[in-house]
């Protein structure tokens, strides 16, 4: 008998087993590359998924093959019912993880552990307090740094995400890598990506190649180990011999990993995005609220997924600001 194709397999044969759910559009930081200076138009509260709706939608994805869910935002920790959401999702027998700016994560250690969250990604773009303040528009460096140390000491797997911006923090690349000398963390450098209102400019982006040039200048060939990347990993992973941790580069701009993409994204207002860069969305929340099945909407959205970066398949298209403004700001997508 012919096996029916899963609703999570797209027309290029990519199987989507990883769902990223944004819990909230608001944040306690204001990172310049993520949130436009003037802020974003927030959805009315009634348009946001409740924790029951998040669970219902997640359950459908899991029934069709999702094995990993990452909670993001905005800042997921400022959502008041986070503990309920974690508890519901932890019953789904999936790998549950979270991406956070870690400003208040010390209050959630027990909740995270209790619900089986082991992998935590923390954003930190500078090791200098003043620069941290400049990029996040908030003076929270010390809290974030201490909370990274706390997470490590509490046994969580911590990845530190730094978005590199030329002339701003690219002189800290080696300092970031050295952070992994005594800490068992993975420091991940993310190429600056274009989204609505984030004043993206290719000239501000620090590429994979440029990061490696700095690394090769600082360390000898024998010291730099190329690690094996996990399947569908978006990062290229390295280790400096003798260091407890590792470092990686996420090169979405210069070297996209679309061929092995296994991700789908659900925004806080219940819209399914089949690609981070895609401007099209599918309204799962309204469908659910109308009492209809969301499966056909998911299937249609997955089938419509384009091969590369939501259709921005050339550098020319990626550089076109009109295409960025058709997409959301990152703060309302979730990274
Ligand atoms: N507030 C949480 C945090 O900052 O980790 C979760 C949400 S944030 C939108 C998720 C990730 O997206 C962060 O690692 C952030 O650095 C990344 N990000 C935001 N805007 C970006 C951009 N323009 N280019 C690359 N990464 C970006
Ligand atoms: Fe907030 Fe994270 Fe965006 Fe920074 S990157 S403004 S912490 S959502």
mmCIF file of C-alpha atoms and ligand atoms in Angstrom:
data_model
loop_
_atom_site.group_PDB
_atom_site.id
_atom_site.type_symbol
_atom_site.label_atom_id
_atom_site.label_comp_id
_atom_site.label_asym_id
_atom_site.label_seq_id
_atom_site.Cartn_x
_atom_site.Cartn_y
_atom_site.Cartn_z
ATOM 1 C CA UNK A 1 0.000 0.000 0.000
ATOM 2 C CA UNK A 2 1.298 3.460 -0.877
ATOM 3 C CA UNK A 3 2.274 5.420 2.245
ATOM 4 C CA UNK A 4 0.571 8.828 2.393
ATOM 5 C CA UNK A 5 2.967 11.717 2.582
ATOM 6 C CA UNK A 6 3.131 13.477 5.948
ATOM 7 C CA UNK A 7 1.620 16.964 5.988
ATOM 8 C CA UNK A 8 5.006 18.131 7.271
ATOM 9 C CA UNK A 9 6.985 17.094 4.173
ATOM 10 C CA UNK A 10 7.363 19.855 1.599
ATOM 11 C CA UNK A 11 7.626 19.632 -2.179
ATOM 12 C CA UNK A 12 11.422 19.348 -1.945
ATOM 13 C CA UNK A 13 11.173 16.335 0.370
ATOM 14 C CA UNK A 14 12.186 18.270 3.483
ATOM 15 C CA UNK A 15 10.645 16.815 6.623
ATOM 16 C CA UNK A 16 9.754 19.356 9.293
ATOM 17 C CA UNK A 17 10.342 17.954 12.746
ATOM 18 C CA UNK A 18 11.209 21.175 14.556
ATOM 19 C CA UNK A 19 8.662 23.816 15.581
ATOM 20 C CA UNK A 20 9.635 27.153 17.053
ATOM 21 C CA UNK A 21 6.835 28.831 18.946
ATOM 22 C CA UNK A 22 6.921 32.518 19.748
ATOM 23 C CA UNK A 23 5.062 33.121 23.003
ATOM 24 C CA UNK A 24 4.992 36.882 23.091
ATOM 25 C CA UNK A 25 5.640 39.956 20.937
ATOM 26 C CA UNK A 26 7.004 42.054 23.800
ATOM 27 C CA UNK A 27 10.472 42.097 25.298
ATOM 28 C CA UNK A 28 12.368 43.528 28.261
ATOM 29 C CA UNK A 29 15.258 44.492 25.927
ATOM 30 C CA UNK A 30 15.227 46.530 22.717
ATOM 31 C CA UNK A 31 17.987 45.074 20.539
ATOM 32 C CA UNK A 32 18.526 47.384 17.599
ATOM 33 C CA UNK A 33 18.881 44.547 15.056
ATOM 34 C CA UNK A 34 15.628 42.968 16.220
ATOM 35 C CA UNK A 35 13.188 45.681 17.263
ATOM 36 C CA UNK A 36 12.668 48.914 15.315
ATOM 37 C CA UNK A 37 13.372 52.075 17.309
ATOM 38 C CA UNK A 38 9.723 53.142 17.105
ATOM 39 C CA UNK A 39 8.611 49.741 18.460
ATOM 40 C CA UNK A 40 6.215 47.379 16.700
ATOM 41 C CA UNK A 41 2.473 47.323 16.338
ATOM 42 C CA UNK A 42 1.450 44.803 19.004
ATOM 43 C CA UNK A 43 -1.408 42.392 18.393
ATOM 44 C CA UNK A 44 -4.446 42.941 20.619
ATOM 45 C CA UNK A 45 -4.342 40.513 23.537
ATOM 46 C CA UNK A 46 -7.342 38.607 22.225
ATOM 47 C CA UNK A 47 -5.396 37.836 19.029
ATOM 48 C CA UNK A 48 -2.624 36.053 20.907
ATOM 49 C CA UNK A 49 -2.671 32.315 21.479
ATOM 50 C CA UNK A 50 -3.716 31.257 24.951
ATOM 51 C CA UNK A 51 -1.754 28.480 26.598
ATOM 52 C CA UNK A 52 -4.509 25.985 25.755
ATOM 53 C CA UNK A 53 -4.368 27.032 22.097
ATOM 54 C CA UNK A 54 -0.580 26.742 22.041
ATOM 55 C CA UNK A 55 -0.943 23.233 23.410
ATOM 56 C CA UNK A 56 -3.668 22.241 20.904
ATOM 57 C CA UNK A 57 -1.636 23.473 17.943
ATOM 58 C CA UNK A 58 1.602 21.933 19.233
ATOM 59 C CA UNK A 59 -0.179 18.622 19.815
ATOM 60 C CA UNK A 60 -1.259 18.509 16.160
ATOM 61 C CA UNK A 61 2.315 19.126 14.981
ATOM 62 C CA UNK A 62 3.640 16.434 17.300
ATOM 63 C CA UNK A 63 1.021 13.967 16.029
ATOM 64 C CA UNK A 64 2.434 14.542 12.531
ATOM 65 C CA UNK A 65 6.084 14.117 13.413
ATOM 66 C CA UNK A 66 7.459 17.167 15.255
ATOM 67 C CA UNK A 67 9.974 15.972 17.849
ATOM 68 C CA UNK A 68 11.460 19.249 18.970
ATOM 69 C CA UNK A 69 9.853 22.491 20.134
ATOM 70 C CA UNK A 70 11.712 25.667 20.999
ATOM 71 C CA UNK A 71 9.988 28.519 22.801
ATOM 72 C CA UNK A 72 11.027 32.007 21.828
ATOM 73 C CA UNK A 73 9.615 35.524 21.510
ATOM 74 C CA UNK A 74 9.946 38.504 22.116
ATOM 75 C CA UNK A 75 11.169 37.431 25.488
ATOM 76 C CA UNK A 76 9.414 34.161 26.434
ATOM 77 C CA UNK A 77 10.209 34.529 30.150
ATOM 78 C CA UNK A 78 8.042 37.622 30.498
ATOM 79 C CA UNK A 79 4.920 35.718 29.513
ATOM 80 C CA UNK A 80 2.941 35.397 32.755
ATOM 81 C CA UNK A 81 1.657 31.859 32.121
ATOM 82 C CA UNK A 82 5.020 30.443 31.014
ATOM 83 C CA UNK A 83 4.964 27.769 33.717
ATOM 84 C CA UNK A 84 1.574 26.475 32.470
ATOM 85 C CA UNK A 85 2.805 26.445 28.886
ATOM 86 C CA UNK A 86 5.932 24.518 29.843
ATOM 87 C CA UNK A 87 3.928 22.036 31.836
ATOM 88 C CA UNK A 88 1.467 21.385 29.007
ATOM 89 C CA UNK A 89 4.162 21.063 26.348
ATOM 90 C CA UNK A 90 6.373 18.875 28.508
ATOM 91 C CA UNK A 91 3.615 16.249 28.442
ATOM 92 C CA UNK A 92 4.078 15.865 24.669
ATOM 93 C CA UNK A 93 7.192 13.711 24.851
ATOM 94 C CA UNK A 94 9.352 16.020 22.742
ATOM 95 C CA UNK A 95 12.641 17.833 23.218
ATOM 96 C CA UNK A 96 11.599 21.146 24.729
ATOM 97 C CA UNK A 97 14.011 24.076 24.697
ATOM 98 C CA UNK A 98 13.978 27.841 25.043
ATOM 99 C CA UNK A 99 15.717 30.923 23.642
ATOM 100 C CA UNK A 100 15.950 33.819 26.057
ATOM 101 C CA UNK A 101 17.858 37.007 26.775
ATOM 102 C CA UNK A 102 18.309 35.544 30.290
ATOM 103 C CA UNK A 103 17.712 38.851 32.120
ATOM 104 C CA UNK A 104 15.328 37.161 34.580
ATOM 105 C CA UNK A 105 16.127 33.478 33.994
ATOM 106 C CA UNK A 106 17.433 33.018 37.565
ATOM 107 C CA UNK A 107 13.760 33.045 38.670
ATOM 108 C CA UNK A 108 12.948 30.085 36.428
ATOM 109 C CA UNK A 109 15.659 27.528 37.183
ATOM 110 C CA UNK A 110 13.332 25.110 39.002
ATOM 111 C CA UNK A 111 10.459 25.577 36.537
ATOM 112 C CA UNK A 112 12.722 24.879 33.577
ATOM 113 C CA UNK A 113 14.313 21.862 35.187
ATOM 114 C CA UNK A 114 11.010 20.486 36.439
ATOM 115 C CA UNK A 115 9.626 20.575 32.873
ATOM 116 C CA UNK A 116 12.618 18.887 31.290
ATOM 117 C CA UNK A 117 14.122 21.927 29.559
ATOM 118 C CA UNK A 118 17.837 21.213 29.196
ATOM 119 C CA UNK A 119 18.918 23.292 26.212
ATOM 120 C CA UNK A 120 18.901 27.041 26.645
ATOM 121 C CA UNK A 121 20.069 29.569 24.062
ATOM 122 C CA UNK A 122 20.972 32.950 25.483
ATOM 123 C CA UNK A 123 21.510 36.126 23.450
ATOM 124 C CA UNK A 124 24.567 38.149 24.380
ATOM 125 C CA UNK A 125 26.073 40.461 21.785
ATOM 126 C CA UNK A 126 28.859 42.104 23.735
ATOM 127 C CA UNK A 127 31.067 41.381 26.730
ATOM 128 C CA UNK A 128 31.370 45.092 27.350
ATOM 129 C CA UNK A 129 28.711 46.618 29.574
ATOM 130 C CA UNK A 130 28.512 49.918 27.668
ATOM 131 C CA UNK A 131 28.236 48.200 24.307
ATOM 132 C CA UNK A 132 25.619 45.814 25.648
ATOM 133 C CA UNK A 133 23.645 48.866 26.754
ATOM 134 C CA UNK A 134 24.025 50.470 23.349
ATOM 135 C CA UNK A 135 22.776 47.455 21.387
ATOM 136 C CA UNK A 136 19.984 46.366 23.752
ATOM 137 C CA UNK A 137 19.045 49.914 24.855
ATOM 138 C CA UNK A 138 18.992 48.533 28.424
ATOM 139 C CA UNK A 139 21.655 48.288 31.164
ATOM 140 C CA UNK A 140 21.352 44.571 31.956
ATOM 141 C CA UNK A 141 24.782 43.160 31.068
ATOM 142 C CA UNK A 142 25.720 42.073 34.572
ATOM 143 C CA UNK A 143 22.460 40.174 35.105
ATOM 144 C CA UNK A 144 22.737 38.357 31.774
ATOM 145 C CA UNK A 145 26.373 37.444 32.336
ATOM 146 C CA UNK A 146 25.785 36.193 35.881
ATOM 147 C CA UNK A 147 22.753 34.235 34.700
ATOM 148 C CA UNK A 148 24.808 32.485 32.010
ATOM 149 C CA UNK A 149 27.229 31.394 34.745
ATOM 150 C CA UNK A 150 24.275 30.293 36.868
ATOM 151 C CA UNK A 151 22.745 28.211 34.052
ATOM 152 C CA UNK A 152 26.073 26.490 33.451
ATOM 153 C CA UNK A 153 26.550 25.768 37.152
ATOM 154 C CA UNK A 154 23.007 24.371 37.297
ATOM 155 C CA UNK A 155 23.905 21.908 34.542
ATOM 156 C CA UNK A 156 21.941 23.312 31.581
ATOM 157 C CA UNK A 157 23.368 23.056 28.043
ATOM 158 C CA UNK A 158 23.967 26.684 27.185
ATOM 159 C CA UNK A 159 24.513 28.233 23.777
ATOM 160 C CA UNK A 160 25.376 31.913 23.699
ATOM 161 C CA UNK A 161 24.137 33.682 20.546
ATOM 162 C CA UNK A 162 25.918 36.817 19.364
ATOM 163 C CA UNK A 163 24.737 38.726 16.297
ATOM 164 C CA UNK A 164 27.870 40.241 14.789
ATOM 165 C CA UNK A 165 27.782 43.790 13.473
ATOM 166 C CA UNK A 166 30.772 45.253 11.691
ATOM 167 C CA UNK A 167 32.586 47.983 13.578
ATOM 168 C CA UNK A 168 30.496 47.288 16.665
ATOM 169 C CA UNK A 169 31.314 43.874 18.148
ATOM 170 C CA UNK A 170 33.494 42.135 15.562
ATOM 171 C CA UNK A 171 36.540 43.083 17.644
ATOM 172 C CA UNK A 172 35.142 40.814 20.382
ATOM 173 C CA UNK A 173 35.106 37.588 18.352
ATOM 174 C CA UNK A 174 38.217 36.165 20.043
ATOM 175 C CA UNK A 175 37.034 37.298 23.504
ATOM 176 C CA UNK A 176 33.776 35.444 22.886
ATOM 177 C CA UNK A 177 35.620 32.303 21.792
ATOM 178 C CA UNK A 178 37.799 32.542 24.892
ATOM 179 C CA UNK A 179 34.655 32.586 27.009
ATOM 180 C CA UNK A 180 34.439 28.892 26.101
ATOM 181 C CA UNK A 181 37.920 28.213 27.459
ATOM 182 C CA UNK A 182 36.695 27.455 30.954
ATOM 183 C CA UNK A 183 32.950 27.284 30.355
ATOM 184 C CA UNK A 184 31.299 24.291 28.657
ATOM 185 C CA UNK A 185 29.180 26.512 26.401
ATOM 186 C CA UNK A 186 28.840 26.911 22.653
ATOM 187 C CA UNK A 187 29.309 30.486 21.489
ATOM 188 C CA UNK A 188 27.468 31.016 18.210
ATOM 189 C CA UNK A 189 28.124 33.917 15.908
ATOM 190 C CA UNK A 190 25.066 34.812 13.860
ATOM 191 C CA UNK A 191 25.296 36.698 10.587
ATOM 192 C CA UNK A 192 23.170 39.840 10.822
ATOM 193 C CA UNK A 193 19.959 39.178 8.866
ATOM 194 C CA UNK A 194 17.500 41.620 7.247
ATOM 195 C CA UNK A 195 14.017 42.096 8.700
ATOM 196 C CA UNK A 196 11.466 44.875 8.687
ATOM 197 C CA UNK A 197 12.747 48.025 10.379
ATOM 198 C CA UNK A 198 16.181 46.753 11.453
ATOM 199 C CA UNK A 199 18.246 49.004 9.152
ATOM 200 C CA UNK A 200 20.054 46.024 7.696
ATOM 201 C CA UNK A 201 22.950 46.694 5.402
ATOM 202 C CA UNK A 202 25.171 44.033 3.887
ATOM 203 C CA UNK A 203 28.164 46.181 4.788
ATOM 204 C CA UNK A 204 27.297 45.833 8.484
ATOM 205 C CA UNK A 205 27.233 42.040 8.285
ATOM 206 C CA UNK A 206 30.247 40.006 9.441
ATOM 207 C CA UNK A 207 30.422 36.877 7.319
ATOM 208 C CA UNK A 208 31.390 33.316 8.185
ATOM 209 C CA UNK A 209 34.552 33.838 6.129
ATOM 210 C CA UNK A 210 35.486 36.975 8.066
ATOM 211 C CA UNK A 211 34.989 35.249 11.414
ATOM 212 C CA UNK A 212 37.242 32.396 10.327
ATOM 213 C CA UNK A 213 39.898 34.837 9.114
ATOM 214 C CA UNK A 214 40.085 36.275 12.631
ATOM 215 C CA UNK A 215 40.122 32.796 14.163
ATOM 216 C CA UNK A 216 42.916 31.649 11.834
ATOM 217 C CA UNK A 217 44.976 34.689 12.756
ATOM 218 C CA UNK A 218 44.616 34.039 16.476
ATOM 219 C CA UNK A 219 44.951 30.250 16.637
ATOM 220 C CA UNK A 220 47.166 27.785 14.795
ATOM 221 C CA UNK A 221 45.745 25.243 12.359
ATOM 222 C CA UNK A 222 46.393 22.430 14.875
ATOM 223 C CA UNK A 223 44.400 24.248 17.564
ATOM 224 C CA UNK A 224 41.238 24.669 15.461
ATOM 225 C CA UNK A 225 39.135 21.515 15.356
ATOM 226 C CA UNK A 226 36.159 21.279 12.992
ATOM 227 C CA UNK A 227 33.407 19.433 14.865
ATOM 228 C CA UNK A 228 30.752 17.287 13.255
ATOM 229 C CA UNK A 229 27.509 19.241 12.880
ATOM 230 C CA UNK A 230 24.264 17.607 13.965
ATOM 231 C CA UNK A 231 21.790 16.742 11.164
ATOM 232 C CA UNK A 232 19.802 19.859 10.147
ATOM 233 C CA UNK A 233 22.181 21.944 12.253
ATOM 234 C CA UNK A 234 22.171 25.569 11.155
ATOM 235 C CA UNK A 235 25.658 26.158 12.508
ATOM 236 C CA UNK A 236 29.158 25.138 11.550
ATOM 237 C CA UNK A 237 30.845 24.029 14.738
ATOM 238 C CA UNK A 238 34.453 24.345 15.873
ATOM 239 C CA UNK A 239 36.496 23.840 18.990
ATOM 240 C CA UNK A 240 39.809 25.193 20.155
ATOM 241 C CA UNK A 241 41.870 22.297 21.460
ATOM 242 C CA UNK A 242 41.792 22.132 25.247
ATOM 243 C CA UNK A 243 38.791 24.466 25.597
ATOM 244 C CA UNK A 244 35.821 23.174 27.595
ATOM 245 C CA UNK A 245 33.328 24.686 25.173
ATOM 246 C CA UNK A 246 33.109 25.303 21.453
ATOM 247 C CA UNK A 247 32.115 27.964 18.956
ATOM 248 C CA UNK A 248 29.980 28.020 15.843
ATOM 249 C CA UNK A 249 28.874 30.245 13.006
ATOM 250 C CA UNK A 250 25.327 30.572 11.718
ATOM 251 C CA UNK A 251 25.704 31.805 8.162
ATOM 252 C CA UNK A 252 22.102 32.325 7.047
ATOM 253 C CA UNK A 253 23.132 35.136 4.712
ATOM 254 C CA UNK A 254 26.323 33.970 2.997
ATOM 255 C CA UNK A 255 25.833 30.229 3.222
ATOM 256 C CA UNK A 256 22.178 29.342 3.806
ATOM 257 C CA UNK A 257 21.310 25.882 5.093
ATOM 258 C CA UNK A 258 17.933 25.667 3.353
ATOM 259 C CA UNK A 259 18.557 22.209 1.834
ATOM 260 C CA UNK A 260 18.358 20.544 5.224
ATOM 261 C CA UNK A 261 15.839 22.932 6.808
ATOM 262 C CA UNK A 262 13.490 21.124 9.194
ATOM 263 C CA UNK A 263 11.936 24.183 10.857
ATOM 264 C CA UNK A 264 8.546 25.773 10.995
ATOM 265 C CA UNK A 265 7.603 28.825 13.016
ATOM 266 C CA UNK A 266 4.451 29.731 14.862
ATOM 267 C CA UNK A 267 4.060 33.385 15.807
ATOM 268 C CA UNK A 268 2.489 34.507 19.082
ATOM 269 C CA UNK A 269 -0.684 35.454 17.201
ATOM 270 C CA UNK A 270 -0.995 31.990 15.758
ATOM 271 C CA UNK A 271 0.383 32.451 12.247
ATOM 272 C CA UNK A 272 2.423 29.663 10.727
ATOM 273 C CA UNK A 273 5.529 30.786 8.859
ATOM 274 C CA UNK A 274 7.141 28.164 6.658
ATOM 275 C CA UNK A 275 10.422 30.093 6.556
ATOM 276 C CA UNK A 276 12.086 32.794 8.635
ATOM 277 C CA UNK A 277 12.445 34.935 5.506
ATOM 278 C CA UNK A 278 9.038 34.280 4.026
ATOM 279 C CA UNK A 279 6.497 37.089 4.051
ATOM 280 C CA UNK A 280 3.538 34.733 3.698
ATOM 281 C CA UNK A 281 1.713 33.401 6.756
ATOM 282 C CA UNK A 282 -1.070 30.911 7.402
ATOM 283 C CA UNK A 283 -3.635 31.647 10.061
ATOM 284 C CA UNK A 284 -3.811 28.600 12.324
ATOM 285 C CA UNK A 285 -5.340 30.424 15.266
ATOM 286 C CA UNK A 286 -8.459 31.662 13.472
ATOM 287 C CA UNK A 287 -8.937 28.218 11.933
ATOM 288 C CA UNK A 288 -8.668 26.632 15.379
ATOM 289 C CA UNK A 289 -11.062 29.170 16.925
ATOM 290 C CA UNK A 290 -13.600 28.473 14.185
ATOM 291 C CA UNK A 291 -13.531 24.856 15.302
ATOM 292 C CA UNK A 292 -12.035 23.688 12.013
ATOM 293 C CA UNK A 293 -9.154 21.311 11.493
ATOM 294 C CA UNK A 294 -5.795 23.073 11.207
ATOM 295 C CA UNK A 295 -4.174 20.158 9.375
ATOM 296 C CA UNK A 296 -5.157 21.223 5.865
ATOM 297 C CA UNK A 297 -3.862 24.749 6.549
ATOM 298 C CA UNK A 298 -0.555 23.312 7.799
ATOM 299 C CA UNK A 299 -0.286 21.038 4.768
ATOM 300 C CA UNK A 300 -0.890 23.908 2.351
ATOM 301 C CA UNK A 301 1.676 26.115 4.114
ATOM 302 C CA UNK A 302 4.337 23.390 4.151
ATOM 303 C CA UNK A 303 3.725 22.503 0.506
ATOM 304 C CA UNK A 304 4.108 26.161 -0.437
ATOM 305 C CA UNK A 305 7.539 26.449 1.199
ATOM 306 C CA UNK A 306 10.066 27.809 -1.292
ATOM 307 C CA UNK A 307 13.460 26.258 -1.854
ATOM 308 C CA UNK A 308 15.700 29.026 -0.547
ATOM 309 C CA UNK A 309 15.130 31.779 2.062
ATOM 310 C CA UNK A 310 11.436 32.261 1.381
ATOM 311 C CA UNK A 311 12.181 33.228 -2.223
ATOM 312 C CA UNK A 312 15.081 35.566 -1.418
ATOM 313 C CA UNK A 313 17.346 33.206 -3.282
ATOM 314 C CA UNK A 314 19.886 35.712 -4.581
ATOM 315 C CA UNK A 315 21.983 38.332 -2.834
ATOM 316 C CA UNK A 316 20.227 40.952 -5.008
ATOM 317 C CA UNK A 317 16.837 39.964 -3.580
ATOM 318 C CA UNK A 318 18.257 39.785 -0.072
ATOM 319 C CA UNK A 319 19.523 43.341 -0.433
ATOM 320 C CA UNK A 320 16.129 44.669 -1.531
ATOM 321 C CA UNK A 321 14.602 46.657 1.378
ATOM 322 C CA UNK A 322 11.132 46.326 -0.154
ATOM 323 C CA UNK A 323 11.326 42.583 0.382
ATOM 324 C CA UNK A 324 12.432 43.040 4.027
ATOM 325 C CA UNK A 325 9.494 45.282 4.792
ATOM 326 C CA UNK A 326 7.049 42.658 3.515
ATOM 327 C CA UNK A 327 8.244 40.386 6.323
ATOM 328 C CA UNK A 328 7.718 41.008 10.040
ATOM 329 C CA UNK A 329 10.264 42.467 12.426
ATOM 330 C CA UNK A 330 12.276 39.704 14.062
ATOM 331 C CA UNK A 331 10.807 40.471 17.480
ATOM 332 C CA UNK A 332 7.419 39.237 16.247
ATOM 333 C CA UNK A 333 8.809 36.178 14.457
ATOM 334 C CA UNK A 334 11.020 34.705 17.149
ATOM 335 C CA UNK A 335 14.319 33.905 15.493
HETATM 336 N N1 LIG B 1 14.449 37.328 23.356
HETATM 337 C C1 LIG B 1 15.072 36.085 23.083
HETATM 338 C C2 LIG B 1 16.530 36.245 22.748
HETATM 339 O O1 LIG B 1 16.943 37.358 22.444
HETATM 340 O O2 LIG B 1 17.253 35.256 22.775
HETATM 341 C C3 LIG B 1 14.369 35.273 22.027
HETATM 342 C C4 LIG B 1 13.893 35.975 20.783
HETATM 343 S S1 LIG B 1 15.171 36.582 19.698
HETATM 344 C C5 LIG B 1 14.189 37.274 18.403
HETATM 345 C C6 LIG B 1 15.822 35.090 19.028
HETATM 346 C C7 LIG B 1 17.170 35.210 18.366
HETATM 347 O O3 LIG B 1 17.063 35.988 17.189
HETATM 348 C C8 LIG B 1 18.258 35.856 19.192
HETATM 349 O O4 LIG B 1 19.367 34.991 19.298
HETATM 350 C C9 LIG B 1 18.625 37.078 18.414
HETATM 351 O O5 LIG B 1 19.983 37.395 18.540
HETATM 352 C C10 LIG B 1 18.266 36.668 17.003
HETATM 353 N N2 LIG B 1 18.074 37.796 16.099
HETATM 354 C C11 LIG B 1 17.202 38.816 16.225
HETATM 355 N N3 LIG B 1 17.291 39.669 15.187
HETATM 356 C C12 LIG B 1 18.262 39.178 14.362
HETATM 357 C C13 LIG B 1 18.830 39.617 13.129
HETATM 358 N N4 LIG B 1 18.431 40.712 12.525
HETATM 359 N N5 LIG B 1 19.820 38.859 12.592
HETATM 360 C C14 LIG B 1 20.236 37.729 13.203
HETATM 361 N N6 LIG B 1 19.724 37.266 14.353
HETATM 362 C C15 LIG B 1 18.762 37.984 14.943
HETATM 363 FE FE1 LIG B 2 14.281 41.088 22.771
HETATM 364 FE FE2 LIG B 2 15.554 38.930 21.934
HETATM 365 FE FE3 LIG B 2 14.789 40.790 20.186
HETATM 366 FE FE4 LIG B 2 16.721 41.378 21.860
HETATM 367 S S1 LIG B 2 16.789 39.777 20.286
HETATM 368 S S2 LIG B 2 14.924 42.698 21.406
HETATM 369 S S3 LIG B 2 16.166 40.249 23.643
HETATM 370 S S4 LIG B 2 13.458 39.528 21.370
#
